[in-house]
Amino acid sequence: MITPKAFGFILKHFDEIDQELSKKMTHKRPWSEPSLTTHLCDLLDEETQEEGRIQYTFEHLQRDLEAEDNLFGIELSIETFEYNATHERYISQSDLGLRLVFDNQIEPSLSWTRPYFLQAKKLFPQQANPLQYSESSRFSSFDKEQKVRIELLNQIFGDEYVKYLLFNPRPEGVDNETRIKLAYLRTRRLASEIFDFTSGLQIHQEFLSGTDTLKAGIFITNTKNSSLNFGQVHGKILHETFPLSWFIAMNFANNHGFLRNNGFAEQSTKADAESQKLVDGVLQGNKQMIDELIQKLEHAGADVTSKNIQLLPKHTITLKLSVGEQLTPDTKRLKMQ
C-alpha cells in the first residue's frame, strides 16, 4: 500500500539505476552477466551509487517518501555472504537475492516479506561488429542443466520465488528501426490497459508525459519464459515481463493483478508459508535453511556435487518500506472503536 506519488518516487530512483546499468550493454564489448550483477549491487549501495552518476539518489528517495504525509520510511541494505567451506561450491556469481519487506506498523497484520531468487541473463546482440541488437535478439546463455536446476527449485519452492533478471539495452541505445519496433510492441500491449489502481494511473501518466520508465533495460520475468527474445520482452511488458523499477513499485503498491500474475494473490496455505520461510532464510545466509534446501534437492534427485548446482547468491538486496514508523510506539496502532 503506497500512494501514487510514492509509487512515482520509487520508479524514478530505480529507473535511474536501470539507465546507468543498461549503458554497459551497448559498449563495444558488452559486459558479462557477473559484471552486470556486481555493478547493479554497486548502484543499489548508498555508499557507492553516486559513483555511477545517479542523480536521484537513495537519499533523495528517502527524503521524498518521508515528506509524503510523513507516512513512509525506506531502508536499503546489501549483504555479501561469505559462506562456510561446505557451502562454497553452491555459490553463483550471476545470481542475486532480492527481499522486499513491507512493515506496516499501524496495521501489523498487513505486513509481509517477499523473497526472490534472481537468475541473471544477458541479451546477446544480433551481430558483434559493429554491435547491433534487433527485436529477434535472444538470451543465448540459457542451458539445459541450468534449466533442470531451476525446475528443481520451482518444485521445492513454488514458481513465484525464482525469477529471471534480464539485462537488455534500453531502446534509446539501439538502432532507430529496432527502437520503433519495440515502441510498437509496448504500445500494442498497453493500448487496451484499464488505467485503474495506483499502477494504472502511473501507466496513464507515462503515456501523457512521455517519460521513459517503461523504455527499460532491466526486466524481471517468471522462469517459464526461458525462450523470450528482445521483442517479446517489450511485447509482454507489465504482464509477463516487468521493468525492475516497476516490479519493485508494483510489489509495494499491492496491485492485485500483479500479485495474481506472480503467484501471490492466493498465498495463504501452510505450504506457502513454509516455502517463503525457507527461501527467505536461504537468502539471508542461514546455515540451517541452506542445509535444509540441499537436503530437499537431494530428495528431489539432484546431484548436489555437480558444478551446475550453484544456487546460493553472493549478494542479497533487502528493500524495506515502512508505514507509521514515525508515530509514537505506544499509540501507533489503529483504534477504530
Short mmCIF file of C-alpha atoms in Angstrom, two decimals:
data_model
loop_
_atom_site.label_atom_id
_atom_site.label_comp_id
_atom_site.label_asym_id
_atom_site.label_seq_id
_atom_site.Cartn_x
_atom_site.Cartn_y
_atom_site.Cartn_z
CA MET A 1 0.00 0.00 0.00
CA ILE A 2 1.67 3.16 -1.21
CA THR A 3 0.36 6.45 -2.59
CA PRO A 4 0.59 7.34 -6.29
CA LYS A 5 3.30 9.92 -5.50
CA ALA A 6 5.32 7.34 -3.55
CA PHE A 7 4.94 4.92 -6.49
CA GLY A 8 6.42 7.59 -8.77
CA PHE A 9 9.34 8.27 -6.43
CA ILE A 10 10.27 4.58 -6.33
CA LEU A 11 10.03 4.33 -10.12
CA LYS A 12 12.25 7.39 -10.57
CA HIS A 13 15.06 6.07 -8.37
CA PHE A 14 15.22 2.55 -9.76
CA ASP A 15 14.78 3.73 -13.35
CA GLU A 16 17.90 5.88 -12.97
CA ILE A 17 19.75 2.76 -11.86
CA ASP A 18 18.34 0.97 -14.92
CA GLN A 19 19.58 3.75 -17.20
CA GLU A 20 23.11 3.66 -15.83
CA LEU A 21 23.47 -0.12 -15.84
CA SER A 22 21.92 -0.65 -19.28
CA LYS A 23 24.60 1.53 -20.88
CA LYS A 24 27.02 -1.36 -20.29
CA MET A 25 25.00 -3.41 -22.80
CA THR A 26 25.92 -1.06 -25.65
CA HIS A 27 29.66 -0.89 -25.02
CA LYS A 28 31.85 -2.13 -27.85
CA ARG A 29 32.32 -5.24 -25.71
CA PRO A 30 29.12 -5.63 -23.61
CA TRP A 31 29.69 -6.57 -20.00
CA SER A 32 29.31 -10.16 -18.75
CA GLU A 33 26.46 -11.32 -16.50
CA PRO A 34 28.63 -11.43 -13.33
CA SER A 35 29.99 -7.94 -14.07
CA LEU A 36 26.49 -6.55 -14.65
CA THR A 37 25.25 -8.21 -11.47
CA THR A 38 28.12 -6.75 -9.42
CA HIS A 39 27.58 -3.30 -10.91
CA LEU A 40 23.86 -3.49 -10.10
CA CYS A 41 24.80 -4.12 -6.46
CA ASP A 42 27.13 -1.10 -6.54
CA LEU A 43 24.35 1.07 -7.93
CA LEU A 44 22.00 -0.11 -5.20
CA ASP A 45 24.52 0.58 -2.44
CA GLU A 46 24.09 4.00 -0.85
CA GLU A 47 27.84 4.34 -0.37
CA THR A 48 28.79 3.63 -3.99
CA GLN A 49 25.81 4.59 -6.15
CA GLU A 50 26.89 8.22 -6.56
CA GLU A 51 29.97 6.94 -8.40
CA GLY A 52 27.52 5.67 -11.03
CA ARG A 53 26.17 9.17 -11.75
CA ILE A 54 22.82 8.57 -10.09
CA GLN A 55 21.16 11.98 -9.80
CA TYR A 56 18.06 10.93 -7.85
CA THR A 57 19.89 9.04 -5.11
CA PHE A 58 18.52 6.83 -2.38
CA GLU A 59 18.89 9.76 -0.01
CA HIS A 60 16.56 11.79 -2.26
CA LEU A 61 14.10 8.88 -2.35
CA GLN A 62 14.14 8.65 1.46
CA ARG A 63 13.53 12.38 1.81
CA ASP A 64 10.64 12.46 -0.68
CA LEU A 65 8.94 9.42 0.87
CA GLU A 66 9.22 10.88 4.36
CA ALA A 67 7.64 14.10 3.07
CA GLU A 68 4.62 12.18 1.77
CA ASP A 69 2.36 12.92 4.77
CA ASN A 70 5.30 11.84 6.96
CA LEU A 71 3.93 8.35 6.38
CA PHE A 72 6.68 6.28 4.76
CA GLY A 73 10.20 5.26 5.64
CA ILE A 74 12.52 3.20 3.46
CA GLU A 75 15.74 1.27 4.07
CA LEU A 76 18.09 -0.37 1.59
CA SER A 77 20.80 -2.86 2.50
CA ILE A 78 23.05 -5.23 0.59
CA GLU A 79 24.57 -8.25 2.29
CA THR A 80 27.58 -10.00 0.79
CA PHE A 81 27.86 -13.52 2.19
CA GLU A 82 30.99 -15.45 2.99
CA TYR A 83 29.64 -18.99 3.08
CA ASN A 84 31.39 -21.73 5.01
CA ALA A 85 33.56 -24.30 3.21
CA THR A 86 30.69 -26.79 2.99
CA HIS A 87 28.54 -24.36 1.06
CA GLU A 88 31.15 -22.58 -1.07
CA ARG A 89 30.65 -24.79 -4.13
CA TYR A 90 26.99 -23.77 -4.34
CA ILE A 91 27.73 -20.06 -4.81
CA SER A 92 26.63 -18.43 -8.08
CA GLN A 93 28.33 -15.28 -9.32
CA SER A 94 25.42 -14.16 -11.50
CA ASP A 95 22.55 -14.80 -9.07
CA LEU A 96 21.07 -12.26 -6.69
CA GLY A 97 18.77 -12.47 -3.73
CA LEU A 98 16.05 -9.82 -3.51
CA ARG A 99 13.98 -9.34 -0.36
CA LEU A 100 11.12 -6.84 -0.45
CA VAL A 101 9.78 -6.11 3.02
CA PHE A 102 6.61 -4.15 3.83
CA ASP A 103 6.49 -3.21 7.52
CA ASN A 104 3.06 -1.82 8.41
CA GLN A 105 3.41 -0.56 11.97
CA ILE A 106 -0.12 0.82 12.04
CA GLU A 107 -1.78 -2.45 10.96
CA PRO A 108 0.88 -5.15 11.53
CA SER A 109 -1.33 -7.90 10.09
CA LEU A 110 -0.83 -6.31 6.66
CA SER A 111 2.98 -6.60 6.83
CA TRP A 112 4.75 -9.04 4.51
CA THR A 113 8.11 -10.20 3.16
CA ARG A 114 8.59 -11.37 -0.45
CA PRO A 115 11.91 -13.09 -1.15
CA TYR A 116 13.11 -13.81 -4.68
CA PHE A 117 15.98 -15.73 -6.27
CA LEU A 118 17.05 -13.77 -9.35
CA GLN A 119 18.95 -15.64 -12.08
CA ALA A 120 20.75 -13.12 -14.30
CA LYS A 121 20.51 -13.43 -18.09
CA LYS A 122 22.11 -11.14 -20.67
CA LEU A 123 20.71 -10.35 -24.11
CA PHE A 124 23.17 -11.15 -26.90
CA PRO A 125 23.47 -8.89 -29.96
CA GLN A 126 22.47 -9.92 -33.46
CA GLN A 127 25.99 -9.10 -34.58
CA ALA A 128 29.09 -8.12 -32.63
CA ASN A 129 30.99 -5.88 -35.05
CA PRO A 130 29.51 -3.38 -35.34
CA LEU A 131 27.38 -4.08 -32.26
CA GLN A 132 23.73 -4.42 -33.25
CA TYR A 133 20.63 -5.68 -31.46
CA SER A 134 17.31 -6.49 -33.11
CA GLU A 135 13.87 -7.49 -31.90
CA SER A 136 14.86 -11.13 -32.50
CA SER A 137 18.00 -10.98 -30.30
CA ARG A 138 17.95 -13.67 -27.62
CA PHE A 139 19.32 -14.54 -24.22
CA SER A 140 21.76 -17.12 -25.54
CA SER A 141 23.19 -18.26 -22.23
CA PHE A 142 20.27 -20.50 -21.23
CA ASP A 143 21.38 -24.11 -20.96
CA LYS A 144 19.65 -27.41 -20.24
CA GLU A 145 21.44 -28.17 -16.97
CA GLN A 146 20.62 -24.76 -15.57
CA LYS A 147 17.00 -25.19 -16.61
CA VAL A 148 16.86 -28.51 -14.74
CA ARG A 149 18.25 -26.81 -11.63
CA ILE A 150 15.64 -24.05 -11.83
CA GLU A 151 12.87 -26.58 -12.32
CA LEU A 152 14.05 -28.36 -9.16
CA LEU A 153 13.97 -25.09 -7.23
CA ASN A 154 10.46 -24.39 -8.51
CA GLN A 155 9.44 -27.88 -7.48
CA ILE A 156 10.68 -27.22 -3.94
CA PHE A 157 9.63 -23.57 -3.52
CA GLY A 158 6.81 -22.99 -5.98
CA ASP A 159 7.01 -20.93 -9.19
CA GLU A 160 6.77 -17.48 -7.62
CA TYR A 161 10.12 -17.37 -5.83
CA VAL A 162 12.58 -17.90 -8.69
CA LYS A 163 12.75 -15.23 -11.40
CA TYR A 164 14.95 -14.32 -14.33
CA LEU A 165 16.70 -10.96 -14.17
CA LEU A 166 17.08 -9.93 -17.82
CA PHE A 167 19.81 -7.47 -18.80
CA ASN A 168 19.00 -5.63 -22.06
CA PRO A 169 20.00 -2.36 -23.69
CA ARG A 170 17.37 0.33 -23.31
CA PRO A 171 15.55 1.20 -26.54
CA GLU A 172 17.40 4.52 -26.73
CA GLY A 173 20.64 2.55 -27.09
CA VAL A 174 19.66 0.53 -30.18
CA ASP A 175 19.21 1.49 -33.84
CA ASN A 176 16.20 3.52 -34.89
CA GLU A 177 14.39 0.68 -36.70
CA THR A 178 14.59 -1.64 -33.69
CA ARG A 179 13.60 1.20 -31.34
CA ILE A 180 10.44 1.86 -33.39
CA LYS A 181 9.51 -1.84 -33.38
CA LEU A 182 9.95 -2.06 -29.61
CA ALA A 183 7.77 1.03 -29.15
CA TYR A 184 5.09 -0.57 -31.32
CA LEU A 185 5.18 -3.78 -29.26
CA ARG A 186 4.86 -1.89 -25.96
CA THR A 187 2.04 0.25 -27.29
CA ARG A 188 0.18 -2.77 -28.65
CA ARG A 189 0.42 -4.43 -25.25
CA LEU A 190 -0.61 -1.38 -23.19
CA ALA A 191 -3.17 0.26 -25.51
CA SER A 192 -6.05 -1.76 -24.05
CA GLU A 193 -4.90 -1.30 -20.45
CA ILE A 194 -7.56 -0.29 -17.93
CA PHE A 195 -5.94 2.58 -16.07
CA ASP A 196 -7.11 1.70 -12.58
CA PHE A 197 -5.36 1.43 -9.22
CA THR A 198 -2.08 3.18 -8.50
CA SER A 199 -0.11 1.35 -11.19
CA GLY A 200 -2.74 2.02 -13.86
CA LEU A 201 -2.72 5.73 -13.08
CA GLN A 202 1.06 5.72 -13.43
CA ILE A 203 0.88 3.97 -16.82
CA HIS A 204 -1.62 6.59 -17.98
CA GLN A 205 0.69 9.35 -16.78
CA GLU A 206 3.60 7.73 -18.62
CA PHE A 207 1.66 7.86 -21.89
CA LEU A 208 0.69 11.51 -21.38
CA SER A 209 4.05 12.81 -20.19
CA GLY A 210 6.31 10.76 -22.44
CA THR A 211 8.56 9.70 -19.57
CA ASP A 212 10.81 6.71 -20.13
CA THR A 213 10.47 4.26 -17.23
CA LEU A 214 8.69 1.75 -19.49
CA LYS A 215 11.54 2.04 -22.01
CA ALA A 216 13.64 -0.01 -19.64
CA GLY A 217 16.65 -2.28 -19.90
CA ILE A 218 16.46 -4.43 -16.74
CA PHE A 219 13.45 -6.75 -16.64
CA ILE A 220 12.15 -9.47 -14.34
CA THR A 221 10.09 -12.42 -15.56
CA ASN A 222 8.97 -15.84 -14.42
CA THR A 223 11.19 -18.81 -15.23
CA LYS A 224 8.61 -20.28 -17.61
CA ASN A 225 9.67 -17.50 -20.02
CA SER A 226 13.06 -19.02 -20.81
CA SER A 227 12.81 -18.56 -24.58
CA LEU A 228 11.96 -14.86 -24.82
CA ASN A 229 13.58 -12.61 -27.40
CA PHE A 230 14.12 -8.85 -27.18
CA GLY A 231 10.83 -8.03 -28.90
CA GLN A 232 8.84 -10.32 -26.63
CA VAL A 233 10.34 -8.72 -23.53
CA HIS A 234 8.73 -5.44 -24.63
CA GLY A 235 5.64 -7.05 -26.11
CA LYS A 236 4.71 -8.67 -22.78
CA ILE A 237 5.52 -5.66 -20.60
CA LEU A 238 3.63 -5.37 -17.29
CA HIS A 239 2.01 -8.73 -17.94
CA GLU A 240 4.74 -11.36 -18.08
CA THR A 241 7.78 -9.09 -18.07
CA PHE A 242 8.32 -6.21 -15.65
CA PRO A 243 10.98 -3.50 -15.65
CA LEU A 244 12.86 -3.84 -12.37
CA SER A 245 11.63 -0.41 -11.25
CA TRP A 246 8.00 -1.38 -11.91
CA PHE A 247 8.44 -4.82 -10.34
CA ILE A 248 9.54 -3.20 -7.08
CA ALA A 249 6.93 -0.43 -7.12
CA MET A 250 4.07 -2.79 -8.03
CA ASN A 251 5.00 -5.14 -5.21
CA PHE A 252 4.65 -2.31 -2.73
CA ALA A 253 1.50 -1.00 -4.42
CA ASN A 254 -0.08 -4.44 -3.82
CA ASN A 255 -1.81 -4.34 -7.19
CA HIS A 256 -4.00 -7.46 -7.24
CA GLY A 257 -3.47 -8.26 -10.93
CA PHE A 258 0.29 -8.07 -10.49
CA LEU A 259 0.16 -10.32 -7.44
CA ARG A 260 -2.05 -12.82 -9.26
CA ASN A 261 0.30 -12.96 -12.25
CA ASN A 262 3.21 -13.63 -9.90
CA GLY A 263 1.53 -16.31 -7.81
CA PHE A 264 0.97 -14.26 -4.66
CA ALA A 265 -2.73 -13.44 -4.78
CA GLU A 266 -3.90 -16.59 -3.01
CA GLN A 267 -0.80 -17.26 -0.94
CA SER A 268 -2.15 -18.37 2.43
CA THR A 269 -1.54 -22.09 2.87
CA LYS A 270 0.87 -23.65 5.33
CA ALA A 271 2.99 -24.95 2.44
CA ASP A 272 3.29 -21.42 1.03
CA ALA A 273 4.37 -20.06 4.42
CA GLU A 274 6.98 -22.81 4.81
CA SER A 275 8.36 -22.16 1.30
CA GLN A 276 8.61 -18.46 1.98
CA LYS A 277 10.41 -19.08 5.28
CA LEU A 278 12.87 -21.41 3.55
CA VAL A 279 13.58 -19.02 0.66
CA ASP A 280 13.96 -16.05 2.98
CA GLY A 281 16.30 -17.99 5.26
CA VAL A 282 18.49 -19.09 2.36
CA LEU A 283 18.68 -15.53 1.01
CA GLN A 284 19.86 -14.34 4.42
CA GLY A 285 22.63 -16.94 4.56
CA ASN A 286 21.01 -19.04 7.30
CA LYS A 287 23.10 -22.23 7.52
CA GLN A 288 20.22 -24.36 8.78
CA MET A 289 17.97 -23.26 5.94
CA ILE A 290 20.71 -23.81 3.35
CA ASP A 291 21.27 -27.35 4.66
CA GLU A 292 17.51 -27.97 4.50
CA LEU A 293 17.41 -26.78 0.88
CA ILE A 294 20.31 -29.05 -0.08
CA GLN A 295 18.55 -31.99 1.56
CA LYS A 296 15.39 -31.21 -0.39
CA LEU A 297 17.40 -31.05 -3.62
CA GLU A 298 18.94 -34.45 -2.88
CA HIS A 299 15.49 -35.86 -2.12
CA ALA A 300 14.27 -34.48 -5.47
CA GLY A 301 17.05 -36.39 -7.25
CA ALA A 302 19.57 -33.60 -7.82
CA ASP A 303 23.27 -34.36 -7.94
CA VAL A 304 24.32 -31.76 -5.37
CA THR A 305 28.00 -32.49 -6.03
CA SER A 306 27.59 -31.22 -9.59
CA LYS A 307 29.29 -27.96 -10.54
CA ASN A 308 25.97 -26.87 -12.04
CA ILE A 309 24.14 -26.78 -8.69
CA GLN A 310 25.14 -23.20 -7.99
CA LEU A 311 22.15 -21.69 -6.23
CA LEU A 312 23.41 -19.51 -3.37
CA PRO A 313 23.52 -15.80 -4.27
CA LYS A 314 26.70 -13.95 -3.38
CA HIS A 315 24.65 -10.83 -2.68
CA THR A 316 21.17 -10.27 -1.25
CA ILE A 317 19.44 -6.92 -1.61
CA THR A 318 16.84 -6.01 1.02
CA LEU A 319 14.48 -3.11 0.40
CA LYS A 320 12.23 -2.35 3.37
CA LEU A 321 9.33 0.08 3.15
CA SER A 322 7.70 1.00 6.44
CA VAL A 323 4.45 2.74 7.27
CA GLY A 324 3.92 4.63 10.51
CA GLU A 325 7.41 4.27 11.97
CA GLN A 326 7.42 7.98 12.89
CA LEU A 327 4.46 7.53 15.24
CA THR A 328 4.87 7.11 18.98
CA PRO A 329 5.34 3.36 19.71
CA ASP A 330 2.60 3.23 22.33
CA THR A 331 -0.04 4.88 20.12
CA LYS A 332 0.80 3.92 16.53
CA ARG A 333 -1.78 1.09 16.29
CA LEU A 334 -5.21 1.95 14.88
CA LYS A 335 -8.03 2.31 17.40
CA MET A 336 -11.29 2.42 15.48
CA GLN A 337 -13.61 1.95 18.44
#
